[in-house]
Short mmCIF file of C-alpha atoms in Angstrom, two decimals:
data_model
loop_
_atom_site.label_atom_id
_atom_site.label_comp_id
_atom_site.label_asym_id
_atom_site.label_seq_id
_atom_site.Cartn_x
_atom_site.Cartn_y
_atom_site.Cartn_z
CA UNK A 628 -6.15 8.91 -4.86
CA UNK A 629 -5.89 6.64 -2.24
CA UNK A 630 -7.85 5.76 0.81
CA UNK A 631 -5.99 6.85 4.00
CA UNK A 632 -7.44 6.79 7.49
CA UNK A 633 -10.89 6.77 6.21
CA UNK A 634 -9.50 10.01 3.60
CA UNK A 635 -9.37 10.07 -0.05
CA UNK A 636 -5.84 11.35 -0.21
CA UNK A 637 -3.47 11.82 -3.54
CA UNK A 638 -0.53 10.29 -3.22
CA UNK A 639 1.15 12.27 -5.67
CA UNK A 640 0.53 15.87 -7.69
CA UNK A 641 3.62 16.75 -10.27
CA UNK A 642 5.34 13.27 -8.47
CA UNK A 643 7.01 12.11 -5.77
CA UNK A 644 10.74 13.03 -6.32
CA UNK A 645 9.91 16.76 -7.72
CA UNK A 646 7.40 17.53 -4.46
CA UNK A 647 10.34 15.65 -2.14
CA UNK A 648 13.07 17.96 -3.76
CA UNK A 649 10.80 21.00 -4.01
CA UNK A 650 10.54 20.45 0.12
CA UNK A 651 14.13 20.33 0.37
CA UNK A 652 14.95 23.44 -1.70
CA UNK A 653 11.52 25.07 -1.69
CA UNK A 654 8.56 24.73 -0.05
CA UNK A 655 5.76 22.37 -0.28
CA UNK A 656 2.19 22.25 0.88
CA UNK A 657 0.47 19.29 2.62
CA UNK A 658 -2.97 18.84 3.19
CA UNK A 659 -3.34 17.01 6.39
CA UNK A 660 -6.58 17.68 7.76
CA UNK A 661 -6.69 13.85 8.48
CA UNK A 662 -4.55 14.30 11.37
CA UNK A 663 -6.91 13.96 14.70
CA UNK A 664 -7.13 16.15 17.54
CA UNK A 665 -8.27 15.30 21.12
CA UNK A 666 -8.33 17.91 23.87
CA UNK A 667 -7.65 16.87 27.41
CA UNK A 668 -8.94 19.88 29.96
CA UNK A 669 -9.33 20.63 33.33
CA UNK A 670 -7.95 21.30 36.90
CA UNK A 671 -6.42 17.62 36.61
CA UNK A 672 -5.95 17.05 32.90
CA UNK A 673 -1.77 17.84 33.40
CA UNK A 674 -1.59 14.19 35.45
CA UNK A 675 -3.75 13.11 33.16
CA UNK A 676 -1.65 13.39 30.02
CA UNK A 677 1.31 12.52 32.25
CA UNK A 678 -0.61 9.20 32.96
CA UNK A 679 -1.00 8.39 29.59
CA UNK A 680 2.17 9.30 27.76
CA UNK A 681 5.98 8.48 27.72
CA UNK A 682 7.29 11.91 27.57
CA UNK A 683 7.14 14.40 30.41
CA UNK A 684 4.56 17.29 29.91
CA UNK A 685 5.26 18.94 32.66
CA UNK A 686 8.05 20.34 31.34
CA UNK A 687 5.76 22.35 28.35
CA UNK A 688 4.57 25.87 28.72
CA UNK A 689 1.73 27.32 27.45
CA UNK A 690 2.57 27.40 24.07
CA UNK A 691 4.77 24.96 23.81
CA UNK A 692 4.99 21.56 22.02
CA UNK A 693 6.27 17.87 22.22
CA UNK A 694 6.50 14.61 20.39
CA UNK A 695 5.27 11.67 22.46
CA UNK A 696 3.87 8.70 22.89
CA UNK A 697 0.35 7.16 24.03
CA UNK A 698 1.66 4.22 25.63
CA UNK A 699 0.54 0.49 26.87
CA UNK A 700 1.06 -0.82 30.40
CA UNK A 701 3.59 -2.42 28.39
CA UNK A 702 5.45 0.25 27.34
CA UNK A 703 4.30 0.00 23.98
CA UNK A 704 2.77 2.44 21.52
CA UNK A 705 -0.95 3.06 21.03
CA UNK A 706 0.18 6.17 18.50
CA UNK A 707 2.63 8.50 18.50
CA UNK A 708 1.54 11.84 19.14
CA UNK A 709 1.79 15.37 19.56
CA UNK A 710 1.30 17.34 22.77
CA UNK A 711 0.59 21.05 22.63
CA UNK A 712 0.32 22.77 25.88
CA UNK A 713 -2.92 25.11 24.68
CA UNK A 714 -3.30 26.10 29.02
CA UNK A 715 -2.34 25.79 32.20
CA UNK A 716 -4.73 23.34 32.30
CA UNK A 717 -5.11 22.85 28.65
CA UNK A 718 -3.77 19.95 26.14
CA UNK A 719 -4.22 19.29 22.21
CA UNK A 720 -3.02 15.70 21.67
CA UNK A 721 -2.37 15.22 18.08
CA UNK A 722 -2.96 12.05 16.69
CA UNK A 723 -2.76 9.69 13.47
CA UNK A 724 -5.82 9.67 11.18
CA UNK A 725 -6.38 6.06 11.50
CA UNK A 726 -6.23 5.67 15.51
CA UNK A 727 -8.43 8.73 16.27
CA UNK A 728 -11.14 6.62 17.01
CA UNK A 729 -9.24 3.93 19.14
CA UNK A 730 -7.11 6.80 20.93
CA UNK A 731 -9.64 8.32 22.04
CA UNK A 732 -11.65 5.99 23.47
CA UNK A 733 -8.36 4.50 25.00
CA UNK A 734 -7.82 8.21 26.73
CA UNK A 735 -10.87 7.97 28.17
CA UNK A 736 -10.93 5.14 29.62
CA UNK A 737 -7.38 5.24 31.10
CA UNK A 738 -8.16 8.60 32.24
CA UNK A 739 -11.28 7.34 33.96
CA UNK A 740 -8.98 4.76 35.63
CA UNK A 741 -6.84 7.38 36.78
CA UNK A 742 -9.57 9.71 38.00
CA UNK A 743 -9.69 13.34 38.39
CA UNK A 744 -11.30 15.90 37.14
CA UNK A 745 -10.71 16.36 33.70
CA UNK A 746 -12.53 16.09 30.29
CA UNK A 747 -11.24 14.27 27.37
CA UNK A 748 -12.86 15.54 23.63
CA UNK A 749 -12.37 14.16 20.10
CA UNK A 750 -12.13 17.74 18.54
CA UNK A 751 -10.93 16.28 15.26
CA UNK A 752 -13.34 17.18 13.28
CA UNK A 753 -12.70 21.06 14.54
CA UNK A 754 -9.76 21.66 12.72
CA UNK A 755 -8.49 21.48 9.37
CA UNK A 756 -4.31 20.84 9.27
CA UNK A 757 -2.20 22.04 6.70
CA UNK A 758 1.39 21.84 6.14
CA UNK A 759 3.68 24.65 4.85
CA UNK A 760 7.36 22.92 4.67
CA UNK A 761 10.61 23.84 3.24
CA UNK A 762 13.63 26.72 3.80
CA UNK A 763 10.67 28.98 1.84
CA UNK A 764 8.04 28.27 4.09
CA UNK A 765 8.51 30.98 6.88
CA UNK A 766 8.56 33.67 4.05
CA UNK A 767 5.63 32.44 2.38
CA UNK A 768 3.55 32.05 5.09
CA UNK A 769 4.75 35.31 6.31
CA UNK A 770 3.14 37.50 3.90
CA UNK A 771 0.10 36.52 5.02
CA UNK A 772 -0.15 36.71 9.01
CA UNK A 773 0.43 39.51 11.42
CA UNK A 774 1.63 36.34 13.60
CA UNK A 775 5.44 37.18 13.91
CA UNK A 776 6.75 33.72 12.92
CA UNK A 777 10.74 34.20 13.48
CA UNK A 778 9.43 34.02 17.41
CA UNK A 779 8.01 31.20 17.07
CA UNK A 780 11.02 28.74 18.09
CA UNK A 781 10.99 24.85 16.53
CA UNK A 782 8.55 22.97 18.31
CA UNK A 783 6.39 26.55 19.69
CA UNK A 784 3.38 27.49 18.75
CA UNK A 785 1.38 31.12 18.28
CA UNK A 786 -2.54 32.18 17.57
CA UNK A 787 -3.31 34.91 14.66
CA UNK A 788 -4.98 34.74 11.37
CA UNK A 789 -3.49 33.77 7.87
CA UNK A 790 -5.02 35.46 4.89
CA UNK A 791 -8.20 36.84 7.27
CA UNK A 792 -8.47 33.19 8.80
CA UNK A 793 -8.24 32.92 12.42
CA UNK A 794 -5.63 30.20 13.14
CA UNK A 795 -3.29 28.24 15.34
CA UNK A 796 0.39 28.40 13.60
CA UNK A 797 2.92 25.73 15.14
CA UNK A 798 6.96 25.32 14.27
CA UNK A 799 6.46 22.06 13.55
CA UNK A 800 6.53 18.93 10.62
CA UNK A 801 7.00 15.94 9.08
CA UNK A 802 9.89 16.23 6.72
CA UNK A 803 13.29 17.10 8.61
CA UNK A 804 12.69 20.72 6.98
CA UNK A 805 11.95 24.10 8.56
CA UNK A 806 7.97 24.88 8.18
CA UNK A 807 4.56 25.66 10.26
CA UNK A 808 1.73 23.29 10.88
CA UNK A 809 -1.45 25.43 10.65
CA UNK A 810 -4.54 24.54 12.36
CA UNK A 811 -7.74 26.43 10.47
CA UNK A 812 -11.39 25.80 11.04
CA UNK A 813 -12.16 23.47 8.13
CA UNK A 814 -15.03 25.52 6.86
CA UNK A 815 -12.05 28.47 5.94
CA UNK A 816 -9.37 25.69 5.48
CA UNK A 817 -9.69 25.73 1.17
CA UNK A 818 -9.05 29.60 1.31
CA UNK A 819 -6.18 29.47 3.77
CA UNK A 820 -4.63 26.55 0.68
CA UNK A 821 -5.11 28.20 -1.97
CA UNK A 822 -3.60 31.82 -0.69
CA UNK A 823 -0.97 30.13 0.25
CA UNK A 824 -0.18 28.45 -3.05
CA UNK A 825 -0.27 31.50 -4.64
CA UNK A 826 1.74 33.25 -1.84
CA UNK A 827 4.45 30.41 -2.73
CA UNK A 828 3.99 31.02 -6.59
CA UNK A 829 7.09 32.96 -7.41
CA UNK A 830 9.00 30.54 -4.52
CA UNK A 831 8.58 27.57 -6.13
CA UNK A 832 5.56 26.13 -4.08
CA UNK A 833 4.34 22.26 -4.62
CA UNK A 834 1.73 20.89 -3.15
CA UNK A 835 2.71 17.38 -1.79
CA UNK A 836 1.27 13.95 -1.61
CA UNK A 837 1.39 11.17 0.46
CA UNK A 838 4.12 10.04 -1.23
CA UNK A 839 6.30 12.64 -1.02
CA UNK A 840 5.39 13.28 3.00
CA UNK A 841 6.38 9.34 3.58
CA UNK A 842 10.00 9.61 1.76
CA UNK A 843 10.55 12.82 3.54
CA UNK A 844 10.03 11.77 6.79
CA UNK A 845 12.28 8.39 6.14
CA UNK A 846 14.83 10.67 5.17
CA UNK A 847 14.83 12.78 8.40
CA UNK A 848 14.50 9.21 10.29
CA UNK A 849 10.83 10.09 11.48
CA UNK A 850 8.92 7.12 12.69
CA UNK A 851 5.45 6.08 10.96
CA UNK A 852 3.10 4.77 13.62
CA UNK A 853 2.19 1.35 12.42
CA UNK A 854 4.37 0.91 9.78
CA UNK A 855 7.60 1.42 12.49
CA UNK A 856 6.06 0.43 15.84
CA UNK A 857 2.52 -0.51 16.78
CA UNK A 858 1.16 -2.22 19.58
CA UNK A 859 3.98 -4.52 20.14
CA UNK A 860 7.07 -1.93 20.05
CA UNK A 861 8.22 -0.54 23.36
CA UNK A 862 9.34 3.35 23.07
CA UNK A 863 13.07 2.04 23.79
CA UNK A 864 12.81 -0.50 21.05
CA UNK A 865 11.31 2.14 18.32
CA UNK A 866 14.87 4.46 19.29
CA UNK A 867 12.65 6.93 20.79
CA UNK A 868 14.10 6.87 24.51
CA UNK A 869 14.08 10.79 24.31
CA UNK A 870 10.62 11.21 24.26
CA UNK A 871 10.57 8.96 27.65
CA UNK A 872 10.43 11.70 30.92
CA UNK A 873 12.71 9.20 32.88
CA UNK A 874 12.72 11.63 35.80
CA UNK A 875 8.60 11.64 35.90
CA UNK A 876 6.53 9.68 38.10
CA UNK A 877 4.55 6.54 37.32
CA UNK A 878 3.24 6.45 33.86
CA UNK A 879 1.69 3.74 32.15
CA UNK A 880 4.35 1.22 30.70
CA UNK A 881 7.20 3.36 32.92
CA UNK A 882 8.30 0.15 34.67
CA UNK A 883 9.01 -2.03 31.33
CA UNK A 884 10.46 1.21 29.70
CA UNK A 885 12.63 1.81 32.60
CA UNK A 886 13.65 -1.85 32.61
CA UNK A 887 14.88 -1.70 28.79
CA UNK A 888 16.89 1.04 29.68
CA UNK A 889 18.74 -0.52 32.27
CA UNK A 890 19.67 -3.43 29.89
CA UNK A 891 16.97 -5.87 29.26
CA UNK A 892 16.33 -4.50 25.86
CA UNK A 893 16.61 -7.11 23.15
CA UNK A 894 16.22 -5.11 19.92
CA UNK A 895 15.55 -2.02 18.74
CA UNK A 896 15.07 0.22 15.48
CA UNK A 897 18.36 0.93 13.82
CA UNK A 898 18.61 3.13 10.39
CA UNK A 899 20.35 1.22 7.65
CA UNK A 900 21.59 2.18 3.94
CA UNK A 901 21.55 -0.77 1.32
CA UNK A 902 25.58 -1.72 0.35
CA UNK A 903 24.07 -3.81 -2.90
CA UNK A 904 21.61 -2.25 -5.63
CA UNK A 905 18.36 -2.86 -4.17
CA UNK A 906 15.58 -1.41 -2.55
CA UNK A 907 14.41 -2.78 0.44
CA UNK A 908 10.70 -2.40 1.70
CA UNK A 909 8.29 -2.82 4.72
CA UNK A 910 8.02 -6.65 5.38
CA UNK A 911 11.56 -7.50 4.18
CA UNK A 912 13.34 -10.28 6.73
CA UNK A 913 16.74 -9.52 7.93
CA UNK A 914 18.57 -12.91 7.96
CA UNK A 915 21.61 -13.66 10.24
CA UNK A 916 22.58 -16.78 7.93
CA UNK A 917 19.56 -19.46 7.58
CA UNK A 918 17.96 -17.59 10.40
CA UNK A 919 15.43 -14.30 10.42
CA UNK A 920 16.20 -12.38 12.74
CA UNK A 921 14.73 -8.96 12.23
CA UNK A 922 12.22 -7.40 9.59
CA UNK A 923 12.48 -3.74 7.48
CA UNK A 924 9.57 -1.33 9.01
CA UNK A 925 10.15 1.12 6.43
CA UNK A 926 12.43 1.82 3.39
CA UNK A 927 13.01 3.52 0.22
CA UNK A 928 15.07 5.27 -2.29
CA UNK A 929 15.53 8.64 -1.01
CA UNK A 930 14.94 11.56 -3.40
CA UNK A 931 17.13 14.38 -2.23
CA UNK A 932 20.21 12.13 -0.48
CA UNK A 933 19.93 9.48 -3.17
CA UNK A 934 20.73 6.52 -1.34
CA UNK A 935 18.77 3.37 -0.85
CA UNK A 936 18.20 3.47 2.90
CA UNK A 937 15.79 2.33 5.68
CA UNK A 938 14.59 1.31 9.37
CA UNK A 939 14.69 -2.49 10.41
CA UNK A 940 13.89 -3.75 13.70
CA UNK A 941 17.15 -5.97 14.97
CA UNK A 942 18.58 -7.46 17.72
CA UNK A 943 20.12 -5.46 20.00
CA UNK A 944 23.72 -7.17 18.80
CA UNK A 945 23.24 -6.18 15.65
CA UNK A 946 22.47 -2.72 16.17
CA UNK A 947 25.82 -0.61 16.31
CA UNK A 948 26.59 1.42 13.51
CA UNK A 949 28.73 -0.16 10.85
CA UNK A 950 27.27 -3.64 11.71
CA UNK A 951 26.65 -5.61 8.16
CA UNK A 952 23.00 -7.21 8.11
CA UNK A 953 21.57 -9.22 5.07
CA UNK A 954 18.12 -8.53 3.91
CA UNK A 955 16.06 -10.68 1.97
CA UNK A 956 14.36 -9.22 -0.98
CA UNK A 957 11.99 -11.30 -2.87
CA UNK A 958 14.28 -14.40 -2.49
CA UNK A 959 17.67 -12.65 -3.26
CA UNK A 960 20.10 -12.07 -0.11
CA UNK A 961 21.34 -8.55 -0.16
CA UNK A 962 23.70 -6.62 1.84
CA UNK A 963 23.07 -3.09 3.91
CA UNK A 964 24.81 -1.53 6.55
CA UNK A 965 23.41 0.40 9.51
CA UNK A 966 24.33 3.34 9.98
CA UNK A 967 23.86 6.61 12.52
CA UNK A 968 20.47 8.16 12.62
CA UNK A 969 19.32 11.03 11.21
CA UNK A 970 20.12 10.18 7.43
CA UNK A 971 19.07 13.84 6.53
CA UNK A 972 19.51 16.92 8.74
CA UNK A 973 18.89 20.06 7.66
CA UNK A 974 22.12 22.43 7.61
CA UNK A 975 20.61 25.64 9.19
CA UNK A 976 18.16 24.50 11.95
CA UNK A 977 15.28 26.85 12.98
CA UNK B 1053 -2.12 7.03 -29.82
CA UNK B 1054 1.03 4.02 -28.97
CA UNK B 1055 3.38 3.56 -31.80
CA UNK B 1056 2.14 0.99 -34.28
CA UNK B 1057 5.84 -0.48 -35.12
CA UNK B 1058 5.64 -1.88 -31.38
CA UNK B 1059 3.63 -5.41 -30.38
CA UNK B 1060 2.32 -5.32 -26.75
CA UNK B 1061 1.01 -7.41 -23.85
CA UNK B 1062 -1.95 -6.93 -20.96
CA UNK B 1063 0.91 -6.60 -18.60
CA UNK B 1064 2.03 -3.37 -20.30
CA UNK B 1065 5.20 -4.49 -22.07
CA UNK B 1066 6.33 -3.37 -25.39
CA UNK B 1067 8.23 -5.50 -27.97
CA UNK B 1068 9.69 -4.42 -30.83
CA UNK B 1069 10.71 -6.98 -33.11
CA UNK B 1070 13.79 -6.49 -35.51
CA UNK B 1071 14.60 -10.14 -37.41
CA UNK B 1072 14.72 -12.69 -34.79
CA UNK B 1073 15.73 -9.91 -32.09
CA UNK B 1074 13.13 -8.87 -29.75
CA UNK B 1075 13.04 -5.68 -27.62
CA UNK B 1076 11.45 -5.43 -24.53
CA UNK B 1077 10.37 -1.98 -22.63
CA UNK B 1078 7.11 -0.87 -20.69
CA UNK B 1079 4.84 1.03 -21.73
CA UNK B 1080 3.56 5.10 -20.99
CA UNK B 1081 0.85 4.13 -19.56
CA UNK B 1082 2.67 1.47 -17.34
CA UNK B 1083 5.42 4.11 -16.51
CA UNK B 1084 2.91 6.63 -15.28
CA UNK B 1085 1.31 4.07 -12.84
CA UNK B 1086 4.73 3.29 -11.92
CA UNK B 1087 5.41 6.85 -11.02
CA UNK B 1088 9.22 8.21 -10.59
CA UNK B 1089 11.27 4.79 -11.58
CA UNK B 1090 14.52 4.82 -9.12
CA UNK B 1091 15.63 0.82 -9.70
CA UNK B 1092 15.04 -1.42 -12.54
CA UNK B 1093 16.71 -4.91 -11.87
CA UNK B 1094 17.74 -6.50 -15.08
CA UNK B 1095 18.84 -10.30 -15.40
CA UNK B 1096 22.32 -11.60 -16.57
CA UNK B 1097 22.60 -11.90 -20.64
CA UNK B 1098 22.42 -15.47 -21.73
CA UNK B 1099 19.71 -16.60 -19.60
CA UNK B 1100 17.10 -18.38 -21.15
CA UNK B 1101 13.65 -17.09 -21.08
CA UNK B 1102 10.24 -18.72 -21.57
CA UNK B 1103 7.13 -16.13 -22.57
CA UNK B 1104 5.49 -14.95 -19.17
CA UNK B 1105 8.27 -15.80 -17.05
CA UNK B 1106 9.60 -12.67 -14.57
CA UNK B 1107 13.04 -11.56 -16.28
CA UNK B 1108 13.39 -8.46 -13.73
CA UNK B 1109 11.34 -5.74 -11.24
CA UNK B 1110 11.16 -2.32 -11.68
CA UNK B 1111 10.53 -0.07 -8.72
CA UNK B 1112 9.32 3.30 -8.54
CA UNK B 1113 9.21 5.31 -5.41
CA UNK B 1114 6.05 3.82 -4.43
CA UNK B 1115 5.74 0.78 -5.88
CA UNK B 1116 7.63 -2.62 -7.28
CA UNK B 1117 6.36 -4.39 -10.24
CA UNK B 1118 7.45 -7.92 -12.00
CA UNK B 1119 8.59 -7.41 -15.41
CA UNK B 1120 7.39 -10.46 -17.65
CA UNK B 1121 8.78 -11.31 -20.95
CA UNK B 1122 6.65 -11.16 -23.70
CA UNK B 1123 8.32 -13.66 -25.84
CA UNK B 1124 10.37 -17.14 -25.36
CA UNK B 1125 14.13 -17.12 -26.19
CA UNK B 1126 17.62 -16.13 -25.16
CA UNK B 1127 18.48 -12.69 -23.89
CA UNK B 1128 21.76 -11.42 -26.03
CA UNK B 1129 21.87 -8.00 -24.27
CA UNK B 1130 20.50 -5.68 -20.96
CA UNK B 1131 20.45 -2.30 -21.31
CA UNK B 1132 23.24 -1.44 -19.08
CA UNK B 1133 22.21 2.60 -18.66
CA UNK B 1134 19.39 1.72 -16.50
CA UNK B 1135 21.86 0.92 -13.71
CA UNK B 1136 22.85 4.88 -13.65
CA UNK B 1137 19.62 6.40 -14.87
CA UNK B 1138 16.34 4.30 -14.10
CA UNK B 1139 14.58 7.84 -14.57
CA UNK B 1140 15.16 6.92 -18.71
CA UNK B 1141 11.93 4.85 -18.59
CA UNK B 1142 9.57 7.56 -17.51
CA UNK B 1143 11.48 10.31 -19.95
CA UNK B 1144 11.13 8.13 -23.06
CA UNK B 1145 8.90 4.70 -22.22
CA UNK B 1146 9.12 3.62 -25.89
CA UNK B 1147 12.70 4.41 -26.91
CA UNK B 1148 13.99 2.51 -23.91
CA UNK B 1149 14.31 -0.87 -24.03
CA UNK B 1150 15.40 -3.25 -21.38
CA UNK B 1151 16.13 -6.49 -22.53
CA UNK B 1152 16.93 -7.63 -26.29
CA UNK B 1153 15.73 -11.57 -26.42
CA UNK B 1154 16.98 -13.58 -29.39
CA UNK B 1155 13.55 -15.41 -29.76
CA UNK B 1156 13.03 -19.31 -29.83
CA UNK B 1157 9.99 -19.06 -31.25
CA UNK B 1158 8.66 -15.88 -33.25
CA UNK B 1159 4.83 -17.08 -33.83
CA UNK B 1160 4.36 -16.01 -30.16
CA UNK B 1161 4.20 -12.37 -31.24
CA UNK B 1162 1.07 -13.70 -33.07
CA UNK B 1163 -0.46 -13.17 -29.48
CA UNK B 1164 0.48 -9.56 -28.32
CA UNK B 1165 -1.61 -7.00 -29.35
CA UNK B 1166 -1.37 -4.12 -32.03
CA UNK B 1167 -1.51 -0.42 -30.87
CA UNK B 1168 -4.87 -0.20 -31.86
CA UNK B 1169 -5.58 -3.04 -29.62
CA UNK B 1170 -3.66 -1.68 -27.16
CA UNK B 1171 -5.35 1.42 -26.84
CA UNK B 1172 -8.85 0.01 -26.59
CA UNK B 1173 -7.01 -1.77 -23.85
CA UNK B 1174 -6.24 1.06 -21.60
CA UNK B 1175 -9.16 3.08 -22.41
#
């Protein structure tokens, strides 16, 4: 166990590779009830959330879902986040376990800045999260809910109850794989878990670490919030300009945003495999001769693709696919390539 | 219970001494913190090595460790396999060595401890 967020969390059950691979081929359960929650409502709480994110909400309908950011004047991230249009006037921000605390207070007081009438709640401790992920997971989970989950589309979400639990089920995840995010009132949260491990009994159901979530979402090229970007990575830089609503009005960072876009950027993220045998790891300096020039965010060996592979923060001239960088690992000078993002997509999207 | 025909150290290396020829592995209990090993990084044979000095690293999926050689001397062969199948080490920890080291000077296995020791160790 490990201390995540403020959560005792395992980072492993049966081990990383076999709950990775059982994701990829199976289905996998994550408890992720440290994921926060903060509910923006009210006549104005639509230019609220516009305000304070990158991407443009008001493109969502009710039921609907989008990755985002909470952004700086700068342009740069506060967390990454979720938005789920709950109402007309309705929004579930989604946030990381370890910035629920500094989100919200940051909400608040930009939205009080902004004015209007809206109200901004931690709900966090509301809602229990778990994970069902994998090409089983829609089966699985099916057996247990009258929710019809084939129309719920990727990125949609629909209310029911799984296994007599009254629940919100969203297309959603954090592996590259099909699966449902379900949202359960933490007090019913242990039943909802363990019917759906033995739902996923005779489909090969794991339930997955920490571990396993963080090499899955590598290999699918998701970002980790402050391990990827933090508080001085621009949306642009972090590769994420589709999540920016370029077509919105003023939002906070828009104008630096809007200026990397139109050239001024000087590096960004950039996906790279390792050429040489090595492993390359958060911290890791990329060197363009004598000189450092960029650092590894993230990186691993990936279970299912089997390649050594990673993110790295680079100038923007080093950043085309194909381009040769040299990492330094613990002294020694090693080479990797980057290459196109996503390293893993799924053949038959949802 | 370790096996007793193996010497080992507090940084959960193995030796097992044949003559003059020392083999070095890590242990179960070191492979289980490790977790899933996906890399071990070997040095070149010939290379001279003095007792605690880093001959290698062994990453897992979560973690990267120093591997430190238990004994002085002059490695005379790497085992090669590990290149292709890391995963050996967590499958059979005591059957798979890593390094054989020709040792300068065999009174430092006077040092390592027995099995019995050991296992009073990672109680």
């Amino acid at each position: 166990m490990v201390e995540f967020g403020g959560w005792d969390m395992p980072v492993e059950y049966s081990g990383i590779i076999d709950e990775h691979m059982a994701v990829r081929t199976a289905v996998g359960l994550f408890d992720v009830c440290h994921m926060g929650q903060i509910e923006v409502a009210g006549p104005d709480a639509l230019a609220a959330v516009q305000w304070i994110s990158s991407n443009d909400a008001s493109r969502l309908a009710i039921g609907q879902i989008q990755y985002s950011a909470l952004t700086t004047a700068g342009g740069t991230f506060v967390d990454d986040i979720l938005v789920y249009r709950m109402g007309e006037q309705h929004f579930m921000l989604v946030v990381n376990a370890g910035n629920i605390m500094k989100d919200h207070q940051w909400i608040v007081a930009k939205v009080a800045e902004h004015g209007g009438d809206v109200s901004v709640v931690n709900a966090s401790s509301r809602y229990a999260l778990i994970a069902i992920q994998g090409p089983m997971a829609e089966r699985v989970l099916q057996a247990l809910t009258d929710i019809d989950l084939a129309a719920i589309k990727y990125y949609w979400f629909g209310h029911g109850e799984v296994f007599g639990v009254r629940v919100t089920v969203s297309r959603t995840g954090y592996t590259g794989e099909d699966g449902f995010e379900v949202f359960a009132a933490p007090a019913q949260a242990e039943r909802v878990w363990n019917a759906l491990l033995e739902a996923g009994a005779g489909h090969g159901i794991k339930p997955c670490g920490l571990g396993a979530r963080d090499t899955l979402r590598l290999e699918a090229s998701m970002r980790l919030c402050g391990s990827d970007m933090d508080e001085g990575t621009s949306v642009v830089e972090a590769g994420l300009s589709w999540i920016v609503g370029w077509k919105k009005d003023a939002f906070l960072g828009a104008e630096r945003l809007r200026a990397q876009k139109a050239g001024s950027l000087e590096r960004r993220l950039v996906g790279f495999e390792m050429r040489d045998r090595a492993i390359a790891r958060h911290g890791h300096v990329v060197m363009d001769g004598d000189a450092p020039v960029g650092v590894v965010t993230s990186g691993t060996q990936t279970p299912y693709l089997k390649k050594s592979i990673g993110l790295a923060m680079v100038p923007v001239a080093l950043s085309a696919p194909g381009t040769s960088l040299i990492i330094d690992i613990r002294g020694r000078r090693v080479a990797a390539e980057v290459v196109p993002e996503p390293f893993y997509k799924r053949s038959q999207p949802a | 219970m370790y096996p007793t025909d193996l010497k080992y150290t507090i940084e959960h290396e193995w030796v097992r001494v044949d003559g003059d020829d020392a083999a070095v592995g890590i242990t179960d209990f070191a492979q289980k913190q490790l977790g899933d090993v996906v890399f071990v990084e070997l040095p070149d044979v010939g290379r001279t090595l003095t007792k605690g000095e880093v001959f290698g690293t062994i990453e897992s999926v979560k973690a990267v460790s120093e591997l430190f050689s238990p004994v002085s001397g002059i490695v005379v062969a790497v085992h090669d396999a590990l290149a292709a199948h890391p995963d050996y080490v967590n499958g059979q920890p005591h059957e798979t060595w890593m390094i054989r080291v020709k040792m300068s000077n065999a009174g430092e296995l006077d040092a390592l401890m027995s099995s019995t020791r050991y296992d009073a160790f990672i109680a």
